[in-house]
PDB file of C-alpha atoms in Angstrom:
ATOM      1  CA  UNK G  20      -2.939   1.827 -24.300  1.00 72.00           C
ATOM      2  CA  UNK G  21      -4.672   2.022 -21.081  1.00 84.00           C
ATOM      3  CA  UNK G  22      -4.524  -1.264 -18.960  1.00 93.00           C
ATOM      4  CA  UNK G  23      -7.800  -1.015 -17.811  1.00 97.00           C
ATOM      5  CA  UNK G  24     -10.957   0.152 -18.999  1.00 97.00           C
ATOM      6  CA  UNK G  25     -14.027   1.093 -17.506  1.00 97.00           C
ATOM      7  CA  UNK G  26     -16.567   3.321 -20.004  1.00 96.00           C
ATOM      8  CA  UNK G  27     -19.639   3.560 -17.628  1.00 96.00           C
ATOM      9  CA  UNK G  28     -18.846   6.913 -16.006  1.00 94.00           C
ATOM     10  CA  UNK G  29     -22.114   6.964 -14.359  1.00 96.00           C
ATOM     11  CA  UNK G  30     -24.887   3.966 -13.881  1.00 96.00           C
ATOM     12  CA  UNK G  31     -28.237   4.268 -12.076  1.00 97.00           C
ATOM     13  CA  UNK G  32     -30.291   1.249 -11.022  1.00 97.00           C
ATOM     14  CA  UNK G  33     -33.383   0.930  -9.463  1.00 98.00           C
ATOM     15  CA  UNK G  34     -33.093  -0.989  -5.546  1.00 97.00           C
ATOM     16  CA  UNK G  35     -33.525  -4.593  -5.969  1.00 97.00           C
ATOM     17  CA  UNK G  36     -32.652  -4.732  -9.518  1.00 97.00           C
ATOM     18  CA  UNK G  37     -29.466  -6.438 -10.635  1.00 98.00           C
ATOM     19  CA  UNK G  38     -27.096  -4.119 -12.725  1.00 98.00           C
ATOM     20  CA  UNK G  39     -23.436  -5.160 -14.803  1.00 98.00           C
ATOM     21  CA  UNK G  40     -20.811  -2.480 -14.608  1.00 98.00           C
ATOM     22  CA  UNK G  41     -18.301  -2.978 -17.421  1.00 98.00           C
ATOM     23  CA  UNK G  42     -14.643  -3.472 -17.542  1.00 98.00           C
ATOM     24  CA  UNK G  43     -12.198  -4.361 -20.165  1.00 98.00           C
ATOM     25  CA  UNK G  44      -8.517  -4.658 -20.025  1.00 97.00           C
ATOM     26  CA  UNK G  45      -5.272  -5.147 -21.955  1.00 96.00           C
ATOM     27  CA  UNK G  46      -2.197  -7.735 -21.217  1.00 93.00           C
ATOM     28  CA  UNK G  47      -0.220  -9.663 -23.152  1.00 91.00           C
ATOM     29  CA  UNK G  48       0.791 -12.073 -19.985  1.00 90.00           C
ATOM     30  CA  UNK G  49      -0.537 -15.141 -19.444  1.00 91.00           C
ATOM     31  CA  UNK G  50      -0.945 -14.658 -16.016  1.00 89.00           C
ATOM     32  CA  UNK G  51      -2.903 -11.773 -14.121  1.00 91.00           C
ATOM     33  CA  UNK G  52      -5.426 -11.455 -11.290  1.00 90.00           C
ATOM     34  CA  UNK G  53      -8.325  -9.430 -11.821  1.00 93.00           C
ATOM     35  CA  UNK G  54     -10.342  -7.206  -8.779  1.00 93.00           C
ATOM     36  CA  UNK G  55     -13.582  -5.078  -8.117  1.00 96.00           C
ATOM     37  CA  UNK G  56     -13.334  -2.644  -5.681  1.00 95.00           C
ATOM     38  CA  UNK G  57     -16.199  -0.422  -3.979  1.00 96.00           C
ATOM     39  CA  UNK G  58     -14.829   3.079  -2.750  1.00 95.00           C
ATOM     40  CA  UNK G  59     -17.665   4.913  -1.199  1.00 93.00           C
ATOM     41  CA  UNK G  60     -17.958   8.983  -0.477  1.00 89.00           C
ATOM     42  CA  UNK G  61     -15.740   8.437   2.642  1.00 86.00           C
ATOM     43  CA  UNK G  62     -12.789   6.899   0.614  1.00 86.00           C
ATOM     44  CA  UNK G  63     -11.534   3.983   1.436  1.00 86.00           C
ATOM     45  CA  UNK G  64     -11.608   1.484  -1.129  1.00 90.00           C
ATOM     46  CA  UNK G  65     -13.163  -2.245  -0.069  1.00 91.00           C
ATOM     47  CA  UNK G  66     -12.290  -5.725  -1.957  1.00 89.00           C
ATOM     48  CA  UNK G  67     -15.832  -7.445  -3.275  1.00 93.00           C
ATOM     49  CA  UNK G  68     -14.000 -10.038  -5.533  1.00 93.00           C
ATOM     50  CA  UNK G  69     -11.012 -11.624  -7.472  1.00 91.00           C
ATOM     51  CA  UNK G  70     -10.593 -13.636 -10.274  1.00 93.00           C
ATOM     52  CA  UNK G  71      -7.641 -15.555 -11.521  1.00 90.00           C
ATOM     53  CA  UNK G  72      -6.747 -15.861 -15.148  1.00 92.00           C
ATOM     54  CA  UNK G  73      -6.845 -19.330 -15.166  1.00 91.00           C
ATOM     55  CA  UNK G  74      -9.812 -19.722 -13.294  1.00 89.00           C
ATOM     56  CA  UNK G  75     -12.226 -21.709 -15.233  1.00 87.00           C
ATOM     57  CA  UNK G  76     -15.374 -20.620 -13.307  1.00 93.00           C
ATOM     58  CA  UNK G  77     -16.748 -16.954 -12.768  1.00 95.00           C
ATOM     59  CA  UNK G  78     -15.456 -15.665  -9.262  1.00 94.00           C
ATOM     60  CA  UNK G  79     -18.914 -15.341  -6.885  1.00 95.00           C
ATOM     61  CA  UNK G  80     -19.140 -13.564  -3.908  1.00 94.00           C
ATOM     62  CA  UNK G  81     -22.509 -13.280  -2.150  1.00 96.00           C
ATOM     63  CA  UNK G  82     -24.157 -10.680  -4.326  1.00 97.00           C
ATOM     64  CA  UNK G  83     -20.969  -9.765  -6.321  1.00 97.00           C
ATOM     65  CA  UNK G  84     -20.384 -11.834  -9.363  1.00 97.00           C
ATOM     66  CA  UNK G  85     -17.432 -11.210 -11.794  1.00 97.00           C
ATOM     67  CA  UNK G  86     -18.678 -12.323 -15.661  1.00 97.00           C
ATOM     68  CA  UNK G  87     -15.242 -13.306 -17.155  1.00 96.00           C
ATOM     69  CA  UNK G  88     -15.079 -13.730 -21.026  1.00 96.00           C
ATOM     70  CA  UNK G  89     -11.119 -14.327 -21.505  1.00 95.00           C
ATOM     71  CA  UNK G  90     -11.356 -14.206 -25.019  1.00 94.00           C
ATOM     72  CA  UNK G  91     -13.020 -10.698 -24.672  1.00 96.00           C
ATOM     73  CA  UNK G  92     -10.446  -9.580 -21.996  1.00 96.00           C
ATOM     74  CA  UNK G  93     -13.144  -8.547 -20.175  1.00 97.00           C
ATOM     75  CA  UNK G  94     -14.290  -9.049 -16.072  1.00 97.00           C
ATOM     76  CA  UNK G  95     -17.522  -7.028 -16.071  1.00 98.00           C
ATOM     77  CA  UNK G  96     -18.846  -7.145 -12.149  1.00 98.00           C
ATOM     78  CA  UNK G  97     -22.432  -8.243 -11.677  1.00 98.00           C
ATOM     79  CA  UNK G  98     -24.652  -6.856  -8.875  1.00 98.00           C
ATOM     80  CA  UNK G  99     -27.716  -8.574  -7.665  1.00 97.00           C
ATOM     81  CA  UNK G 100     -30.472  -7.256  -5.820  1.00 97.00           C
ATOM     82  CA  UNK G 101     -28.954  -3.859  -5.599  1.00 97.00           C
ATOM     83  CA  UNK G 102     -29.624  -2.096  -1.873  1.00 97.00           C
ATOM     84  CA  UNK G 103     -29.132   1.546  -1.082  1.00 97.00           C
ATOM     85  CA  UNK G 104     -26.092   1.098   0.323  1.00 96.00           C
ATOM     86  CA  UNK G 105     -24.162  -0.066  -3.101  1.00 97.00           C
ATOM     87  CA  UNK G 106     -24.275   3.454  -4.419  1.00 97.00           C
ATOM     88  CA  UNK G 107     -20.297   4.138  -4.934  1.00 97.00           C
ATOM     89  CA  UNK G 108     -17.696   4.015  -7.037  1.00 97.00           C
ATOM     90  CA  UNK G 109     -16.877   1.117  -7.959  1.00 98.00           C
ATOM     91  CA  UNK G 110     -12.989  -0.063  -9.609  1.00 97.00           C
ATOM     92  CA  UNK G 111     -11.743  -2.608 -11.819  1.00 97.00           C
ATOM     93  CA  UNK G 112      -8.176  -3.428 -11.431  1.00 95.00           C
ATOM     94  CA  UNK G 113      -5.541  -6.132 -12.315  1.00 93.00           C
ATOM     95  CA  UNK G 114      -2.359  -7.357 -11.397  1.00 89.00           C
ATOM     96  CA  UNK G 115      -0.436  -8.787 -14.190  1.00 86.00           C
ATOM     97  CA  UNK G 116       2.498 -11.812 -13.838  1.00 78.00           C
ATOM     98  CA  UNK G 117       2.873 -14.299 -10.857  1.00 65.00           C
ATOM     99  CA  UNK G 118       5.204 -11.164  -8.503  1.00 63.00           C
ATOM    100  CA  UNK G 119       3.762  -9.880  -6.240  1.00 59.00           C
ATOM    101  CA  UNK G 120       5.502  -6.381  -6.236  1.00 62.00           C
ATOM    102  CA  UNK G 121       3.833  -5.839  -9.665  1.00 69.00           C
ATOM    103  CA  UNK G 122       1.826  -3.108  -9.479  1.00 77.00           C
ATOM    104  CA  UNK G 123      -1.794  -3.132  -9.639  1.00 86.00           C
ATOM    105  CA  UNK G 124      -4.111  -0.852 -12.770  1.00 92.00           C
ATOM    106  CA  UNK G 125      -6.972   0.902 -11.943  1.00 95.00           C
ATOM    107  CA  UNK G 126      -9.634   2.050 -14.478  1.00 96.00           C
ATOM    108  CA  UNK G 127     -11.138   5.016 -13.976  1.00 95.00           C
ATOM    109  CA  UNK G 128     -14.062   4.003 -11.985  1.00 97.00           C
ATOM    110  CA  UNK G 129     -18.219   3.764 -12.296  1.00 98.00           C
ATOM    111  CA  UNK G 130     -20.487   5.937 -10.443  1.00 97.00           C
ATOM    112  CA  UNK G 131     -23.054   3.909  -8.650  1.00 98.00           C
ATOM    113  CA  UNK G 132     -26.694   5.103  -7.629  1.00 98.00           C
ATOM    114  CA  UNK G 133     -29.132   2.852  -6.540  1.00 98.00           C
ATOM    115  CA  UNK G 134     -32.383   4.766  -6.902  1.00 97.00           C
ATOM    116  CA  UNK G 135     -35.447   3.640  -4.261  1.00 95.00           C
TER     117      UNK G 135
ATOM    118  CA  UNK E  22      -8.361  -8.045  13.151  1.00 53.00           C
ATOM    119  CA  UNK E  23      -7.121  -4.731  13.078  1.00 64.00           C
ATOM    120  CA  UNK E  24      -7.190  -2.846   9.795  1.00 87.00           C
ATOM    121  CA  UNK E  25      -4.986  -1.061   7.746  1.00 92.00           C
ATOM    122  CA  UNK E  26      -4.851   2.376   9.499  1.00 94.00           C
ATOM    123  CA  UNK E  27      -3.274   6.115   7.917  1.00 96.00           C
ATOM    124  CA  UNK E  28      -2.362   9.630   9.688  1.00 96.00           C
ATOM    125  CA  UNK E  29      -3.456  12.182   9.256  1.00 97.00           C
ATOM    126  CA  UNK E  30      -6.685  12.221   7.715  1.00 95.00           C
ATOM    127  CA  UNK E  31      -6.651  15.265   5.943  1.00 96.00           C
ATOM    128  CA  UNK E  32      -3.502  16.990   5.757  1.00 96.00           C
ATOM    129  CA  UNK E  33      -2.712  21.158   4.364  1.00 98.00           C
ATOM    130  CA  UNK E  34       0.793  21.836   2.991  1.00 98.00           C
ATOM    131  CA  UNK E  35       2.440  24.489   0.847  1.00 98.00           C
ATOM    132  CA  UNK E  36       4.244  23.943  -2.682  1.00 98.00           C
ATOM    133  CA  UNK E  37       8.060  23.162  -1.920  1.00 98.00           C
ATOM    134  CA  UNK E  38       7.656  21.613   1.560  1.00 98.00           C
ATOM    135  CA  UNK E  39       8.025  17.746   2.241  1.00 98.00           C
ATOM    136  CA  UNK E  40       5.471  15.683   3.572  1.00 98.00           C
ATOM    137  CA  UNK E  41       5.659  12.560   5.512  1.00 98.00           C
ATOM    138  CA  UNK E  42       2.736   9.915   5.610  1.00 98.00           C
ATOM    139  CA  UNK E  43       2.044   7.434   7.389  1.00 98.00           C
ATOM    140  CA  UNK E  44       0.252   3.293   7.415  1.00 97.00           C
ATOM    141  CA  UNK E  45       0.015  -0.030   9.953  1.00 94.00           C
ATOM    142  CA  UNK E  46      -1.031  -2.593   7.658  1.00 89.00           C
ATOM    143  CA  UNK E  47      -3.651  -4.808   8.555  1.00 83.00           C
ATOM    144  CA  UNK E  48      -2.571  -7.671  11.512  1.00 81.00           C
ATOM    145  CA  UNK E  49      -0.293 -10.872   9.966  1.00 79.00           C
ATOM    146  CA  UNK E  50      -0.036  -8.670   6.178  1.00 84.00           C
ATOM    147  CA  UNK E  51       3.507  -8.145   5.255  1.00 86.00           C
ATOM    148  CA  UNK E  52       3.517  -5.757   2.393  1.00 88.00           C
ATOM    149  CA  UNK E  53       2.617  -2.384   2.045  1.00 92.00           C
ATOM    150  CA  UNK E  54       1.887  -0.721  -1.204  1.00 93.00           C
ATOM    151  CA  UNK E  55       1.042   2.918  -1.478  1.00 96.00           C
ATOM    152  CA  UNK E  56      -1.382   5.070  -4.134  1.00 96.00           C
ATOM    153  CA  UNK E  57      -2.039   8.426  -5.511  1.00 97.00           C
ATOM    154  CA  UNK E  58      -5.539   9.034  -6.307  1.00 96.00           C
ATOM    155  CA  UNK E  59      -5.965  12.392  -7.670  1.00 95.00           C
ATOM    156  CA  UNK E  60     -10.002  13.531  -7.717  1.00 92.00           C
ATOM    157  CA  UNK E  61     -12.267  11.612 -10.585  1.00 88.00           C
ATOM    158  CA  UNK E  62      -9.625   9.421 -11.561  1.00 92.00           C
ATOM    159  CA  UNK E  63      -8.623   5.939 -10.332  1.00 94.00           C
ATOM    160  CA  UNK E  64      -5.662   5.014  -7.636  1.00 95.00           C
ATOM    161  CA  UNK E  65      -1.812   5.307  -9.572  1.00 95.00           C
ATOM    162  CA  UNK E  66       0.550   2.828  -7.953  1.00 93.00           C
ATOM    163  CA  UNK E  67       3.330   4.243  -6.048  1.00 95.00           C
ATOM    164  CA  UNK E  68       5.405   1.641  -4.808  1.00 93.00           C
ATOM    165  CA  UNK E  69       4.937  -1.497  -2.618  1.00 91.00           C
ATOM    166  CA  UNK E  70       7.554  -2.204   0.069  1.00 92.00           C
ATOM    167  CA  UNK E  71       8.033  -5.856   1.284  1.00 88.00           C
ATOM    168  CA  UNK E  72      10.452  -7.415   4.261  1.00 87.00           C
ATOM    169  CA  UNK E  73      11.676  -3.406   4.410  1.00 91.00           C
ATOM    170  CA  UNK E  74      12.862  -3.148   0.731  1.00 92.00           C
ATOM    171  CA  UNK E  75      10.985  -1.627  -2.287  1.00 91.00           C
ATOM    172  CA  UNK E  76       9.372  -4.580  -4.459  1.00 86.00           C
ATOM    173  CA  UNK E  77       8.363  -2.264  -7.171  1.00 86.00           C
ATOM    174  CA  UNK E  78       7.593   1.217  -8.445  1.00 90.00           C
ATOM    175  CA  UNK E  79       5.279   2.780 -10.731  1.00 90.00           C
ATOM    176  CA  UNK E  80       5.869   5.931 -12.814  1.00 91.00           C
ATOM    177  CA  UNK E  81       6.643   8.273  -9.900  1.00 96.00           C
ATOM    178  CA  UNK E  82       9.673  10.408  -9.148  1.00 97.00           C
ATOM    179  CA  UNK E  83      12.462  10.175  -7.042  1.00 97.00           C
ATOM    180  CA  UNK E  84      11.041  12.509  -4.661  1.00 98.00           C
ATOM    181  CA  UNK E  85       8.872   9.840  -3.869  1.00 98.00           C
ATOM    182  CA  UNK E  86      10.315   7.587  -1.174  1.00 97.00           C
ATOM    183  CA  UNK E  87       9.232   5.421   1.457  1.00 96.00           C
ATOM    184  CA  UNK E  88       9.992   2.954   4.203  1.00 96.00           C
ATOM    185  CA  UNK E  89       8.991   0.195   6.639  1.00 95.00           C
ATOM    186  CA  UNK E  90       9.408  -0.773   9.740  1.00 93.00           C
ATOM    187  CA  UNK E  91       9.983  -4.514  11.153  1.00 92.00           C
ATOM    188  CA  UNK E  92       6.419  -4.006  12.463  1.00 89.00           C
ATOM    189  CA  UNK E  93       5.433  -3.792   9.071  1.00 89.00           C
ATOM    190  CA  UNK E  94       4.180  -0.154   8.971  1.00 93.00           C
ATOM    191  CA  UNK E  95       5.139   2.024   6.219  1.00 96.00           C
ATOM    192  CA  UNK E  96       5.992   5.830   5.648  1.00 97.00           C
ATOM    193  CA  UNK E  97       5.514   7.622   2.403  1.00 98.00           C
ATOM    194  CA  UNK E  98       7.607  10.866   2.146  1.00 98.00           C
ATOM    195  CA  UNK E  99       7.389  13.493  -0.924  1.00 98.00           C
ATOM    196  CA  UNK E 100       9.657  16.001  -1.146  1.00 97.00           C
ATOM    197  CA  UNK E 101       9.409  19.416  -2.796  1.00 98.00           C
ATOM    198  CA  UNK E 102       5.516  18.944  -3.040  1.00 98.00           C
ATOM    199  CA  UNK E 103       3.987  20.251  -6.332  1.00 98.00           C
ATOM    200  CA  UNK E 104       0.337  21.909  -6.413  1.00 97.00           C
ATOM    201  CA  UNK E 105      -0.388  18.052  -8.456  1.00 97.00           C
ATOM    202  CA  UNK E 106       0.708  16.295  -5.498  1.00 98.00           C
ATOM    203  CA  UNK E 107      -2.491  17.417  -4.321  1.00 98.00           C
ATOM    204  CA  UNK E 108      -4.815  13.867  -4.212  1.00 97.00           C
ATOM    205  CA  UNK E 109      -6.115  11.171  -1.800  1.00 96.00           C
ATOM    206  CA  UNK E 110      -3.180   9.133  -0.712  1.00 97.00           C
ATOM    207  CA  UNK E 111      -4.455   5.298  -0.123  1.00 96.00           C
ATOM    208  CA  UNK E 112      -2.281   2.769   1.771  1.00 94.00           C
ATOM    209  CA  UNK E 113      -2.977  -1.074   1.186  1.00 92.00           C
ATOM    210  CA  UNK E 114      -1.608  -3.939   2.968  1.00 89.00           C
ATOM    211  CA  UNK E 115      -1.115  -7.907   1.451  1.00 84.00           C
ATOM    212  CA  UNK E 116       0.400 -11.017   2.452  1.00 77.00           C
ATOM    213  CA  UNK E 117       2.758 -11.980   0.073  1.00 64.00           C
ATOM    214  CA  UNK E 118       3.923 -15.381   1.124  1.00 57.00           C
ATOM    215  CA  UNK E 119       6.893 -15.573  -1.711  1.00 47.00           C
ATOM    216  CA  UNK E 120       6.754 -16.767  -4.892  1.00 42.00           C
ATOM    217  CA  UNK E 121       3.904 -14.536  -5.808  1.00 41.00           C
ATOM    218  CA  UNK E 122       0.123 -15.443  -6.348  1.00 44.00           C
ATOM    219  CA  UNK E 123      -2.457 -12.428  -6.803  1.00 45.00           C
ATOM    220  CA  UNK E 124      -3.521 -12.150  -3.500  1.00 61.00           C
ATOM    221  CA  UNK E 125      -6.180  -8.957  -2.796  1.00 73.00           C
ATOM    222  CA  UNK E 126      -4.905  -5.516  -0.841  1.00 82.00           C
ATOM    223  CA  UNK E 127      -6.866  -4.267   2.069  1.00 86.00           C
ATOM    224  CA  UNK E 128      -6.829  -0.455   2.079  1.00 90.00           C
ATOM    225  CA  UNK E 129      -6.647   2.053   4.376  1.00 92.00           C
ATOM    226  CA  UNK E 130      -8.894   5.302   4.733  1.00 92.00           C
ATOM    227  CA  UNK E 131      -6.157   7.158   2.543  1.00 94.00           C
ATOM    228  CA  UNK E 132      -4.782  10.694   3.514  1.00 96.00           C
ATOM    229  CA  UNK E 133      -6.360  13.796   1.254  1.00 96.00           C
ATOM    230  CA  UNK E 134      -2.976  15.997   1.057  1.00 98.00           C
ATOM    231  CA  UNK E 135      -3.944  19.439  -0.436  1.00 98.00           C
ATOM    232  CA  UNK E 136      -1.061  21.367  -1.493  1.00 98.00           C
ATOM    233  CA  UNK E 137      -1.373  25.312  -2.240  1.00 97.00           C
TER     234      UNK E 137
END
């Protein structure tokens, strides 16, 4: 079973509008860390936002918002007042157990495009 | 704050040669993990060094190796490259500060190997 799932292959949203880009996932550990990532055209892949598994409250980050229903095993990431400049790809990805050198899952990714 | 830096950018080799890549994590991060992100799909983990030792590997052969340095900077080496060796290979740097808490990665650029 895949660890992480993203089924959005592509989303379009219009500039200024908010928009939720979906991700599920799959662990049977208590404890795991959750992440968004942003990898635009040029590649590099940039942390928007993290959320623990036994975090009580949704992780927030300026715009970036990370809806997490537990229960659901799901961490969909929430964009507000989308700007030109969030059209990207955009990863899910989690880290399962309390070591470190456990690798992280990445789904495979949402295409972004903010339309003007 | 320097970033997490990789050479070379874009790099052209030929099936059965060996490659060597290379990362300088980001200022104060300790840990180094590498990924293989082949076109449309998301980043596969590697393996992550720590304090010069690997710390864990994902489902990658032996021709697969790495190292760091006491500065922290990392090499990835592939040996006997395969035309599906050809993908974006992304660098990511952590402080792990023992013990283990899900802490984010900072990537680098990556390095876009194309093997023919």
């Amino acid at each position: 079973a895949q660890k992480i799932t993203q089924t959005q292959p592509g989303m379009f949203v219009q500039e200024k509008e908010a928009v939720t880009l979906d991700c599920t996932y799959d662990t049977s550990d208590q404890s795991y860390g959750l992440f968004w990532y942003k990898q635009p055209s040029s590649g590099e892949m940039i942390f928007l936002i993290y959320q623990g598994s036994y975090d009580e409250q949704n992780a927030t980050e300026g715009r970036y918002s990370l809806n997490f229903q537990k229960a659901r095993k799901s961490a969909n990431l929430v964009i507000s007042a989308s700007q030109l400049g969030d059209s990207a790809m955009y990863f899910c990805a989690m880290r399962e157990g309390l070591n470190t050198g456990n690798q992280f899952y990445f789904g495979t990714g949402t295409s972004l495009t903010v339309i003007p | 704050e320097t970033g997490v830096t990789q050479s070379p950018t874009h790099l052209i080799k030929t099936r059965g040669q060996q490659v060597t890549l290379r990362c300088s994590s980001q200022s104060g991060h300790n840990t180094v993990s590498w990924y293989q992100q082949a076109l449309g799909q998301g980043p596969q983990f590697i393996f992550q060094y720590y304090r010069e030792e690997e710390n864990g590997r994902g489902n990658f052969p032996p021709r697969f190796s790495g190292l760091q340095f006491p500065n922290y900077s990392s090499e990835l080496n592939v040996n006997a490259l395969e035309l599906d060796d050809s993908a974006l290979y992304l660098c990511a740097s952590s402080s792990t500060r023992g013990g283990g808490s899900s802490y984010e990665q900072y990537f680098g650029p990556g390095t876009r190997l194309t093997v023919t």
